[in-house]
Amino acid sequence: MCQIKTLLYYEEMESVIGPLTIIATENGICRLDFGSMEDNLPSLRSWMAKHFIKGELIHSPEYLADAVQQLNAYFAGNLHEFNIRYDLFGTAFQKKVWNQLTSIPYGLTCSYKEVAQGIGAPKAVRAVGSANNQNPVPVFIPCHRVIGSNGALVGYGGGLDKKEILLSIEQNSCKKTS
């Protein structure tokens, strides 16, 4: 039996929210992890075992140069929408939620309830929260723009401090352009 090897390219970068590790297949970005590759390697290996028969990690700054450039422009407040190809692994429901998150305008926020309504499942607020938490490419898919119905910052995989920084970048950038 022939096992096909899946190449996974990665690059690490520093950002205003700390180190980030970007991972991509040949089809697009599949993960953005908070922390260094060393920090994330155990969970990454587990994720790879779940999704690939045989995966190989290759450090490739060239392959991910555009993603790094777009993230740097975003963090500087100069990029409001990413032009990235994704290769996302998740359920149909999760992908529906992640797609909905991309429709939240830069600099604005909405509640989990509004996201649930946006996908036509108004009673699925908790499931939306769970899908939001499973977003494999935070920042690129702006799960940080989802807040509690009372306007409070709640739940962010990278920590509420990072969520606050990301929202601040967007709100300050919007103030400059208005």
CSV table of N, CA and C in Angstrom, one decimal:
chain,number,residue,atom,x,y,z
A,1,MET,N,0.8,-1.2,0.0
A,1,MET,CA,0.0,0.0,0.0
A,1,MET,C,0.9,1.2,0.0
A,2,CYS,N,0.6,2.1,-0.9
A,2,CYS,CA,1.4,3.4,-1.0
A,2,CYS,C,0.8,4.5,-0.1
A,3,GLN,N,1.6,5.1,0.7
A,3,GLN,CA,1.1,6.2,1.5
A,3,GLN,C,1.6,7.5,0.9
A,4,ILE,N,0.6,8.3,0.6
A,4,ILE,CA,1.0,9.6,0.1
A,4,ILE,C,1.3,10.6,1.2
A,5,LYS,N,2.5,11.2,1.0
A,5,LYS,CA,2.9,12.2,2.0
A,5,LYS,C,2.3,13.5,1.8
A,6,THR,N,1.8,14.2,2.8
A,6,THR,CA,1.3,15.5,2.7
A,6,THR,C,2.4,16.5,3.2
A,7,LEU,N,2.8,17.4,2.4
A,7,LEU,CA,3.7,18.4,2.8
A,7,LEU,C,3.0,19.6,3.5
A,8,LEU,N,3.5,19.9,4.7
A,8,LEU,CA,2.9,21.0,5.5
A,8,LEU,C,4.1,22.1,5.6
A,9,TYR,N,3.8,23.2,5.1
A,9,TYR,CA,4.8,24.3,5.1
A,9,TYR,C,4.5,25.2,6.3
A,10,TYR,N,5.6,25.6,7.0
A,10,TYR,CA,5.4,26.5,8.2
A,10,TYR,C,6.3,27.7,8.2
A,11,GLU,N,5.9,28.7,8.8
A,11,GLU,CA,6.8,29.9,9.1
A,11,GLU,C,6.4,30.5,10.4
A,12,GLU,N,7.4,31.0,11.1
A,12,GLU,CA,7.1,31.6,12.4
A,12,GLU,C,7.4,33.1,12.2
A,13,MET,N,6.6,33.9,13.0
A,13,MET,CA,6.8,35.4,12.9
A,13,MET,C,6.5,36.0,14.2
A,14,GLU,N,7.1,37.1,14.5
A,14,GLU,CA,6.8,37.9,15.6
A,14,GLU,C,5.7,38.9,15.3
A,15,SER,N,4.9,39.2,16.2
A,15,SER,CA,3.8,40.2,16.0
A,15,SER,C,3.5,41.0,17.3
A,16,VAL,N,2.6,41.9,17.1
A,16,VAL,CA,2.2,42.7,18.3
A,16,VAL,C,1.5,41.9,19.4
A,17,ILE,N,1.0,40.7,19.0
A,17,ILE,CA,0.3,39.8,19.9
A,17,ILE,C,1.2,38.6,20.3
A,18,GLY,N,2.5,38.7,20.0
A,18,GLY,CA,3.4,37.6,20.3
A,18,GLY,C,3.7,36.8,19.1
A,19,PRO,N,4.5,35.7,19.3
A,19,PRO,CA,4.9,34.9,18.2
A,19,PRO,C,3.7,34.1,17.6
A,20,LEU,N,3.8,33.9,16.3
A,20,LEU,CA,2.7,33.2,15.6
A,20,LEU,C,3.4,32.2,14.7
A,21,THR,N,2.7,31.0,14.5
A,21,THR,CA,3.2,30.0,13.6
A,21,THR,C,2.1,29.8,12.5
A,22,ILE,N,2.5,30.0,11.3
A,22,ILE,CA,1.5,29.8,10.1
A,22,ILE,C,1.8,28.5,9.5
A,23,ILE,N,0.8,27.7,9.2
A,23,ILE,CA,1.0,26.4,8.6
A,23,ILE,C,0.1,26.3,7.4
A,24,ALA,N,0.6,25.7,6.3
A,24,ALA,CA,-0.2,25.6,5.0
A,24,ALA,C,0.1,24.3,4.4
A,25,THR,N,-0.9,23.8,3.7
A,25,THR,CA,-0.8,22.7,2.7
A,25,THR,C,-0.5,23.3,1.4
A,26,GLU,N,-0.4,22.5,0.3
A,26,GLU,CA,-0.3,23.1,-1.0
A,26,GLU,C,-1.6,23.8,-1.5
A,27,ASN,N,-2.7,23.5,-0.7
A,27,ASN,CA,-4.0,24.1,-1.1
A,27,ASN,C,-4.3,25.4,-0.4
A,28,GLY,N,-3.5,25.8,0.7
A,28,GLY,CA,-3.8,27.0,1.4
A,28,GLY,C,-3.4,27.0,2.8
A,29,ILE,N,-3.6,28.1,3.5
A,29,ILE,CA,-3.3,28.2,4.9
A,29,ILE,C,-4.3,27.3,5.7
A,30,CYS,N,-3.8,26.5,6.6
A,30,CYS,CA,-4.7,25.5,7.3
A,30,CYS,C,-4.7,25.8,8.8
A,31,ARG,N,-3.6,26.5,9.3
A,31,ARG,CA,-3.6,26.8,10.7
A,31,ARG,C,-2.8,28.1,11.0
A,32,LEU,N,-3.2,28.8,12.0
A,32,LEU,CA,-2.4,29.9,12.5
A,32,LEU,C,-2.4,29.7,14.0
A,33,ASP,N,-1.3,29.4,14.6
A,33,ASP,CA,-1.2,29.1,16.0
A,33,ASP,C,-0.5,30.2,16.8
A,34,PHE,N,-1.0,30.5,17.9
A,34,PHE,CA,-0.3,31.5,18.8
A,34,PHE,C,0.9,30.8,19.4
A,35,GLY,N,2.0,31.4,19.4
A,35,GLY,CA,3.3,30.8,19.9
A,35,GLY,C,4.2,30.3,18.9
A,36,SER,N,5.3,29.8,19.3
A,36,SER,CA,6.3,29.3,18.4
A,36,SER,C,6.0,27.9,17.9
A,37,MET,N,6.7,27.4,16.9
A,37,MET,CA,6.6,26.1,16.5
A,37,MET,C,6.9,25.1,17.6
A,38,GLU,N,7.9,25.4,18.4
A,38,GLU,CA,8.3,24.6,19.5
A,38,GLU,C,7.2,24.5,20.5
A,39,ASP,N,6.5,25.6,20.8
A,39,ASP,CA,5.4,25.6,21.7
A,39,ASP,C,4.2,24.8,21.2
A,40,ASN,N,4.0,24.8,19.9
A,40,ASN,CA,2.8,24.2,19.3
A,40,ASN,C,3.0,22.8,18.8
A,41,LEU,N,4.3,22.3,18.8
A,41,LEU,CA,4.6,21.0,18.1
A,41,LEU,C,3.7,19.8,18.7
A,42,PRO,N,3.6,19.7,20.0
A,42,PRO,CA,2.7,18.5,20.4
A,42,PRO,C,1.3,18.6,19.9
A,43,SER,N,0.6,19.7,20.0
A,43,SER,CA,-0.7,19.8,19.5
A,43,SER,C,-0.8,19.7,18.0
A,44,LEU,N,0.2,20.2,17.3
A,44,LEU,CA,0.3,20.2,15.8
A,44,LEU,C,0.5,18.7,15.4
A,45,ARG,N,1.3,18.0,16.0
A,45,ARG,CA,1.6,16.5,15.7
A,45,ARG,C,0.3,15.8,15.9
A,46,SER,N,-0.5,16.0,16.9
A,46,SER,CA,-1.7,15.4,17.2
A,46,SER,C,-2.7,15.7,16.1
A,47,TRP,N,-2.8,17.0,15.7
A,47,TRP,CA,-3.7,17.4,14.6
A,47,TRP,C,-3.3,16.8,13.3
A,48,MET,N,-2.0,16.7,13.0
A,48,MET,CA,-1.6,16.1,11.8
A,48,MET,C,-2.0,14.6,11.7
A,49,ALA,N,-1.8,13.9,12.8
A,49,ALA,CA,-2.2,12.5,12.9
A,49,ALA,C,-3.7,12.3,12.6
A,50,LYS,N,-4.5,13.2,13.0
A,50,LYS,CA,-5.9,13.2,12.8
A,50,LYS,C,-6.3,13.4,11.3
A,51,HIS,N,-5.6,14.3,10.6
A,51,HIS,CA,-6.0,14.7,9.3
A,51,HIS,C,-5.2,14.2,8.1
A,52,PHE,N,-4.0,13.6,8.4
A,52,PHE,CA,-3.2,13.1,7.3
A,52,PHE,C,-2.6,11.7,7.6
A,53,ILE,N,-2.6,10.9,6.5
A,53,ILE,CA,-2.0,9.6,6.7
A,53,ILE,C,-0.5,9.8,7.0
A,54,LYS,N,0.2,10.6,6.3
A,54,LYS,CA,1.6,10.9,6.6
A,54,LYS,C,1.8,12.4,6.2
A,55,GLY,N,2.2,13.1,7.2
A,55,GLY,CA,2.5,14.6,7.0
A,55,GLY,C,4.0,14.9,7.3
A,56,GLU,N,4.5,15.8,6.6
A,56,GLU,CA,5.9,16.2,6.8
A,56,GLU,C,5.9,17.8,6.9
A,57,LEU,N,6.5,18.3,8.0
A,57,LEU,CA,6.6,19.7,8.2
A,57,LEU,C,7.9,20.2,7.6
A,58,ILE,N,7.7,21.3,6.8
A,58,ILE,CA,8.9,21.9,6.1
A,58,ILE,C,8.9,23.4,6.4
A,59,HIS,N,10.0,23.9,7.0
A,59,HIS,CA,10.1,25.3,7.2
A,59,HIS,C,10.3,26.0,5.9
A,60,SER,N,9.4,26.9,5.5
A,60,SER,CA,9.4,27.5,4.2
A,60,SER,C,9.0,29.0,4.3
A,61,PRO,N,9.9,29.9,4.6
A,61,PRO,CA,9.6,31.3,4.6
A,61,PRO,C,9.1,31.8,3.3
A,62,GLU,N,9.7,31.2,2.2
A,62,GLU,CA,9.3,31.7,0.9
A,62,GLU,C,7.8,31.3,0.6
A,63,TYR,N,7.4,30.1,0.9
A,63,TYR,CA,6.1,29.6,0.6
A,63,TYR,C,5.0,30.5,1.4
A,64,LEU,N,5.4,31.0,2.5
A,64,LEU,CA,4.4,31.7,3.4
A,64,LEU,C,4.7,33.2,3.4
A,65,ALA,N,5.6,33.7,2.6
A,65,ALA,CA,6.0,35.1,2.6
A,65,ALA,C,4.8,36.0,2.4
A,66,ASP,N,3.8,35.7,1.5
A,66,ASP,CA,2.7,36.6,1.3
A,66,ASP,C,1.8,36.6,2.5
A,67,ALA,N,1.6,35.5,3.2
A,67,ALA,CA,0.8,35.5,4.4
A,67,ALA,C,1.4,36.3,5.5
A,68,VAL,N,2.7,36.2,5.6
A,68,VAL,CA,3.5,37.0,6.6
A,68,VAL,C,3.3,38.5,6.3
A,69,GLN,N,3.5,38.8,5.0
A,69,GLN,CA,3.4,40.2,4.6
A,69,GLN,C,2.0,40.8,4.9
A,70,GLN,N,1.0,40.0,4.6
A,70,GLN,CA,-0.4,40.4,4.9
A,70,GLN,C,-0.7,40.6,6.4
A,71,LEU,N,-0.2,39.7,7.2
A,71,LEU,CA,-0.3,39.8,8.6
A,71,LEU,C,0.4,41.0,9.1
A,72,ASN,N,1.6,41.3,8.7
A,72,ASN,CA,2.3,42.5,9.1
A,72,ASN,C,1.6,43.8,8.7
A,73,ALA,N,1.0,43.8,7.5
A,73,ALA,CA,0.2,44.9,7.1
A,73,ALA,C,-1.0,45.1,8.0
A,74,TYR,N,-1.7,44.0,8.3
A,74,TYR,CA,-2.9,44.0,9.1
A,74,TYR,C,-2.5,44.6,10.5
A,75,PHE,N,-1.4,44.1,11.1
A,75,PHE,CA,-1.0,44.5,12.5
A,75,PHE,C,-0.6,46.0,12.5
A,76,ALA,N,-0.2,46.5,11.3
A,76,ALA,CA,0.2,47.9,11.2
A,76,ALA,C,-1.0,48.8,10.9
A,77,GLY,N,-2.2,48.1,10.8
A,77,GLY,CA,-3.4,48.9,10.5
A,77,GLY,C,-3.6,49.3,9.1
A,78,ASN,N,-2.8,48.6,8.2
A,78,ASN,CA,-2.9,49.0,6.7
A,78,ASN,C,-3.6,48.0,5.9
A,79,LEU,N,-4.1,46.9,6.4
A,79,LEU,CA,-4.8,45.9,5.6
A,79,LEU,C,-6.1,45.6,6.4
A,80,HIS,N,-7.2,45.7,5.7
A,80,HIS,CA,-8.5,45.5,6.3
A,80,HIS,C,-9.1,44.2,5.9
A,81,GLU,N,-8.6,43.5,4.8
A,81,GLU,CA,-9.2,42.3,4.4
A,81,GLU,C,-8.1,41.4,3.8
A,82,PHE,N,-8.0,40.2,4.3
A,82,PHE,CA,-7.0,39.3,3.8
A,82,PHE,C,-7.4,38.7,2.4
A,83,ASN,N,-6.4,38.5,1.6
A,83,ASN,CA,-6.5,37.8,0.3
A,83,ASN,C,-5.7,36.5,0.4
A,84,ILE,N,-6.3,35.6,1.1
A,84,ILE,CA,-5.6,34.3,1.4
A,84,ILE,C,-6.4,33.1,1.0
A,85,ARG,N,-5.7,32.1,0.5
A,85,ARG,CA,-6.4,30.8,0.2
A,85,ARG,C,-6.3,30.0,1.4
A,86,TYR,N,-7.4,29.3,1.8
A,86,TYR,CA,-7.4,28.5,2.9
A,86,TYR,C,-7.6,27.0,2.6
A,87,ASP,N,-7.2,26.2,3.5
A,87,ASP,CA,-7.4,24.7,3.4
A,87,ASP,C,-7.9,24.3,4.8
A,88,LEU,N,-9.1,24.5,5.1
A,88,LEU,CA,-9.6,24.3,6.4
A,88,LEU,C,-10.2,22.9,6.7
A,89,PHE,N,-9.9,22.4,7.8
A,89,PHE,CA,-10.4,21.1,8.2
A,89,PHE,C,-11.4,21.3,9.4
A,90,GLY,N,-12.7,20.9,9.1
A,90,GLY,CA,-13.7,21.1,10.1
A,90,GLY,C,-15.0,20.5,9.6
A,91,THR,N,-16.0,20.5,10.5
A,91,THR,CA,-17.3,20.0,10.0
A,91,THR,C,-18.0,21.0,9.1
A,92,ALA,N,-19.0,20.6,8.5
A,92,ALA,CA,-19.8,21.5,7.6
A,92,ALA,C,-20.3,22.7,8.4
A,93,PHE,N,-20.8,22.4,9.6
A,93,PHE,CA,-21.3,23.5,10.5
A,93,PHE,C,-20.2,24.5,10.8
A,94,GLN,N,-19.0,24.0,11.2
A,94,GLN,CA,-17.9,24.8,11.6
A,94,GLN,C,-17.5,25.7,10.4
A,95,LYS,N,-17.4,25.1,9.2
A,95,LYS,CA,-17.1,25.9,8.0
A,95,LYS,C,-18.1,27.0,7.7
A,96,LYS,N,-19.4,26.7,8.0
A,96,LYS,CA,-20.4,27.7,7.8
A,96,LYS,C,-20.2,28.8,8.7
A,97,VAL,N,-19.9,28.6,10.0
A,97,VAL,CA,-19.7,29.6,11.0
A,97,VAL,C,-18.4,30.4,10.6
A,98,TRP,N,-17.4,29.7,10.2
A,98,TRP,CA,-16.1,30.4,9.8
A,98,TRP,C,-16.3,31.3,8.6
A,99,ASN,N,-17.1,30.9,7.7
A,99,ASN,CA,-17.4,31.7,6.5
A,99,ASN,C,-18.2,32.9,6.9
A,100,GLN,N,-19.2,32.7,7.9
A,100,GLN,CA,-19.9,33.9,8.4
A,100,GLN,C,-19.1,34.9,9.1
A,101,LEU,N,-18.0,34.4,9.8
A,101,LEU,CA,-17.1,35.3,10.5
A,101,LEU,C,-16.4,36.3,9.5
A,102,THR,N,-16.2,35.8,8.3
A,102,THR,CA,-15.5,36.7,7.3
A,102,THR,C,-16.4,37.8,6.8
A,103,SER,N,-17.6,37.7,7.1
A,103,SER,CA,-18.5,38.8,6.7
A,103,SER,C,-18.7,39.9,7.7
A,104,ILE,N,-18.1,39.7,8.9
A,104,ILE,CA,-18.1,40.8,9.9
A,104,ILE,C,-17.1,41.9,9.5
A,105,PRO,N,-17.6,43.1,9.2
A,105,PRO,CA,-16.7,44.1,8.7
A,105,PRO,C,-15.6,44.5,9.7
A,106,TYR,N,-14.5,44.8,9.1
A,106,TYR,CA,-13.3,45.3,9.8
A,106,TYR,C,-13.6,46.4,10.7
A,107,GLY,N,-13.2,46.3,11.9
A,107,GLY,CA,-13.4,47.4,12.9
A,107,GLY,C,-14.7,47.3,13.6
A,108,LEU,N,-15.6,46.3,13.3
A,108,LEU,CA,-16.9,46.2,13.9
A,108,LEU,C,-16.9,44.8,14.7
A,109,THR,N,-17.9,44.7,15.5
A,109,THR,CA,-18.1,43.4,16.3
A,109,THR,C,-19.5,43.0,16.1
A,110,CYS,N,-19.8,41.7,16.4
A,110,CYS,CA,-21.1,41.2,16.5
A,110,CYS,C,-21.2,40.1,17.6
A,111,SER,N,-22.3,39.8,18.0
A,111,SER,CA,-22.5,38.8,19.1
A,111,SER,C,-22.6,37.4,18.5
A,112,TYR,N,-22.4,36.4,19.4
A,112,TYR,CA,-22.6,35.0,19.0
A,112,TYR,C,-24.0,34.8,18.4
A,113,LYS,N,-24.9,35.5,19.1
A,113,LYS,CA,-26.3,35.3,18.6
A,113,LYS,C,-26.5,35.8,17.2
A,114,GLU,N,-25.9,37.0,16.9
A,114,GLU,CA,-26.0,37.5,15.6
A,114,GLU,C,-25.3,36.6,14.5
A,115,VAL,N,-24.2,36.0,14.9
A,115,VAL,CA,-23.6,35.0,14.0
A,115,VAL,C,-24.5,33.8,13.8
A,116,ALA,N,-25.1,33.3,14.8
A,116,ALA,CA,-26.1,32.2,14.7
A,116,ALA,C,-27.2,32.6,13.8
A,117,GLN,N,-27.8,33.8,14.0
A,117,GLN,CA,-28.8,34.3,13.1
A,117,GLN,C,-28.3,34.4,11.6
A,118,GLY,N,-27.1,34.8,11.5
A,118,GLY,CA,-26.5,35.0,10.1
A,118,GLY,C,-26.4,33.7,9.4
A,119,ILE,N,-26.2,32.6,10.1
A,119,ILE,CA,-26.1,31.3,9.4
A,119,ILE,C,-27.5,30.6,9.3
A,120,GLY,N,-28.5,31.2,9.8
A,120,GLY,CA,-29.9,30.7,9.8
A,120,GLY,C,-30.1,29.6,10.9
A,121,ALA,N,-29.4,29.8,12.0
A,121,ALA,CA,-29.6,28.8,13.1
A,121,ALA,C,-29.6,29.6,14.4
A,122,PRO,N,-30.7,30.4,14.6
A,122,PRO,CA,-30.7,31.4,15.7
A,122,PRO,C,-30.7,30.8,17.1
A,123,LYS,N,-31.0,29.5,17.2
A,123,LYS,CA,-30.9,28.8,18.5
A,123,LYS,C,-29.6,28.1,18.8
A,124,ALA,N,-28.7,28.2,17.8
A,124,ALA,CA,-27.4,27.5,17.9
A,124,ALA,C,-26.3,28.4,18.4
A,125,VAL,N,-26.6,29.2,19.4
A,125,VAL,CA,-25.6,30.2,19.9
A,125,VAL,C,-24.4,29.4,20.5
A,126,ARG,N,-24.7,28.4,21.3
A,126,ARG,CA,-23.6,27.7,22.0
A,126,ARG,C,-22.7,27.0,20.9
A,127,ALA,N,-23.4,26.4,19.9
A,127,ALA,CA,-22.6,25.7,18.9
A,127,ALA,C,-21.8,26.7,18.1
A,128,VAL,N,-22.3,27.9,17.9
A,128,VAL,CA,-21.5,28.9,17.2
A,128,VAL,C,-20.3,29.2,18.0
A,129,GLY,N,-20.5,29.4,19.3
A,129,GLY,CA,-19.4,29.6,20.2
A,129,GLY,C,-18.3,28.6,20.1
A,130,SER,N,-18.7,27.3,20.1
A,130,SER,CA,-17.8,26.2,20.0
A,130,SER,C,-17.1,26.2,18.6
A,131,ALA,N,-17.8,26.5,17.5
A,131,ALA,CA,-17.1,26.6,16.2
A,131,ALA,C,-16.2,27.7,16.2
A,132,ASN,N,-16.6,28.8,16.8
A,132,ASN,CA,-15.7,30.0,16.9
A,132,ASN,C,-14.4,29.6,17.6
A,133,ASN,N,-14.5,28.9,18.6
A,133,ASN,CA,-13.4,28.5,19.4
A,133,ASN,C,-12.5,27.5,18.7
A,134,GLN,N,-13.0,26.8,17.7
A,134,GLN,CA,-12.3,25.8,16.9
A,134,GLN,C,-11.7,26.4,15.6
A,135,ASN,N,-11.8,27.7,15.4
A,135,ASN,CA,-11.3,28.4,14.2
A,135,ASN,C,-9.8,28.1,14.1
A,136,PRO,N,-9.4,27.4,13.0
A,136,PRO,CA,-8.0,27.1,12.9
A,136,PRO,C,-7.1,28.2,12.4
A,137,VAL,N,-7.7,29.3,12.0
A,137,VAL,CA,-6.9,30.4,11.4
A,137,VAL,C,-7.4,31.7,12.0
A,138,PRO,N,-7.2,31.9,13.4
A,138,PRO,CA,-7.6,33.2,14.0
A,138,PRO,C,-6.8,34.3,13.3
A,139,VAL,N,-7.3,35.5,13.4
A,139,VAL,CA,-6.8,36.7,12.8
A,139,VAL,C,-7.2,36.7,11.3
A,140,PHE,N,-6.8,35.7,10.5
A,140,PHE,CA,-7.2,35.6,9.1
A,140,PHE,C,-8.8,35.5,9.1
A,141,ILE,N,-9.4,34.6,9.8
A,141,ILE,CA,-10.8,34.5,9.9
A,141,ILE,C,-11.1,35.1,11.3
A,142,PRO,N,-11.7,36.3,11.3
A,142,PRO,CA,-11.8,37.2,12.5
A,142,PRO,C,-12.7,36.8,13.6
A,143,CYS,N,-12.4,35.7,14.2
A,143,CYS,CA,-13.2,35.3,15.4
A,143,CYS,C,-13.1,36.2,16.5
A,144,HIS,N,-12.1,37.1,16.5
A,144,HIS,CA,-11.9,38.1,17.6
A,144,HIS,C,-13.0,39.1,17.5
A,145,ARG,N,-13.7,39.2,16.4
A,145,ARG,CA,-14.7,40.3,16.3
A,145,ARG,C,-16.1,39.8,16.9
A,146,VAL,N,-16.1,38.6,17.4
A,146,VAL,CA,-17.3,38.1,18.1
A,146,VAL,C,-17.2,38.4,19.6
A,147,ILE,N,-18.3,39.0,20.1
A,147,ILE,CA,-18.3,39.4,21.5
A,147,ILE,C,-19.6,38.9,22.2
A,148,GLY,N,-19.7,39.0,23.5
A,148,GLY,CA,-20.9,38.6,24.2
A,148,GLY,C,-22.0,39.6,23.8
A,149,SER,N,-23.3,39.1,24.0
A,149,SER,CA,-24.4,39.9,23.7
A,149,SER,C,-24.5,41.1,24.5
A,150,ASN,N,-23.8,41.2,25.7
A,150,ASN,CA,-23.8,42.4,26.5
A,150,ASN,C,-22.6,43.3,26.2
A,151,GLY,N,-21.9,43.0,25.1
A,151,GLY,CA,-20.8,43.8,24.6
A,151,GLY,C,-19.5,43.5,25.3
A,152,ALA,N,-19.5,42.5,26.1
A,152,ALA,CA,-18.2,42.1,26.8
A,152,ALA,C,-17.3,41.2,25.9
A,153,LEU,N,-16.0,41.4,26.1
A,153,LEU,CA,-15.1,40.5,25.4
A,153,LEU,C,-15.1,39.2,26.1
A,154,VAL,N,-15.4,38.2,25.4
A,154,VAL,CA,-15.5,36.8,26.0
A,154,VAL,C,-14.8,35.8,25.0
A,155,GLY,N,-14.3,34.8,25.6
A,155,GLY,CA,-13.7,33.7,24.8
A,155,GLY,C,-12.9,34.0,23.6
A,156,TYR,N,-11.6,33.8,23.8
A,156,TYR,CA,-10.7,33.9,22.6
A,156,TYR,C,-9.5,32.9,22.9
A,157,GLY,N,-9.3,32.0,21.9
A,157,GLY,CA,-8.3,31.0,22.1
A,157,GLY,C,-6.9,31.5,22.4
A,158,GLY,N,-6.6,32.7,21.9
A,158,GLY,CA,-5.3,33.3,22.2
A,158,GLY,C,-5.2,34.1,23.5
A,159,GLY,N,-6.4,34.2,24.2
A,159,GLY,CA,-6.4,35.0,25.4
A,159,GLY,C,-7.1,36.3,25.1
A,160,LEU,N,-7.8,36.8,26.1
A,160,LEU,CA,-8.6,38.1,25.9
A,160,LEU,C,-7.7,39.3,25.7
A,161,ASP,N,-6.4,39.2,26.2
A,161,ASP,CA,-5.5,40.3,25.9
A,161,ASP,C,-5.2,40.4,24.4
A,162,LYS,N,-5.1,39.3,23.7
A,162,LYS,CA,-4.8,39.4,22.3
A,162,LYS,C,-6.1,39.9,21.6
A,163,LYS,N,-7.2,39.4,22.0
A,163,LYS,CA,-8.5,39.8,21.4
A,163,LYS,C,-8.6,41.4,21.5
A,164,GLU,N,-8.3,41.9,22.7
A,164,GLU,CA,-8.4,43.3,22.9
A,164,GLU,C,-7.4,44.1,22.0
A,165,ILE,N,-6.2,43.6,21.8
A,165,ILE,CA,-5.2,44.2,21.0
A,165,ILE,C,-5.7,44.2,19.5
A,166,LEU,N,-6.2,43.1,19.0
A,166,LEU,CA,-6.7,43.0,17.7
A,166,LEU,C,-7.9,44.0,17.4
A,167,LEU,N,-8.8,44.0,18.3
A,167,LEU,CA,-9.9,45.0,18.2
A,167,LEU,C,-9.5,46.4,18.2
A,168,SER,N,-8.5,46.7,19.1
A,168,SER,CA,-7.9,48.0,19.2
A,168,SER,C,-7.2,48.4,17.9
A,169,ILE,N,-6.5,47.5,17.3
A,169,ILE,CA,-5.8,47.8,16.0
A,169,ILE,C,-6.8,48.2,15.0
A,170,GLU,N,-7.9,47.5,14.9
A,170,GLU,CA,-9.0,47.7,13.9
A,170,GLU,C,-9.7,49.0,14.2
A,171,GLN,N,-10.0,49.3,15.4
A,171,GLN,CA,-10.8,50.5,15.8
A,171,GLN,C,-9.9,51.7,15.5
A,172,ASN,N,-8.6,51.6,15.9
A,172,ASN,CA,-7.7,52.8,15.7
A,172,ASN,C,-7.5,53.0,14.2
A,173,SER,N,-7.4,52.0,13.4
A,173,SER,CA,-7.2,52.1,12.0
A,173,SER,C,-8.5,52.8,11.3
A,174,CYS,N,-9.6,52.4,11.8
A,174,CYS,CA,-10.9,53.0,11.3
A,174,CYS,C,-11.0,54.5,11.7
A,175,LYS,N,-10.5,54.8,12.8
A,175,LYS,CA,-10.5,56.2,13.3
A,175,LYS,C,-9.6,57.1,12.4
A,176,LYS,N,-8.5,56.5,11.9
A,176,LYS,CA,-7.5,57.2,11.1
A,176,LYS,C,-8.1,57.5,9.7
A,177,THR,N,-8.9,56.5,9.2
A,177,THR,CA,-9.5,56.7,7.8
A,177,THR,C,-10.8,57.4,7.8
A,178,SER,N,-11.4,57.7,8.9
A,178,SER,CA,-12.7,58.5,8.9
A,178,SER,C,-12.5,59.9,9.1
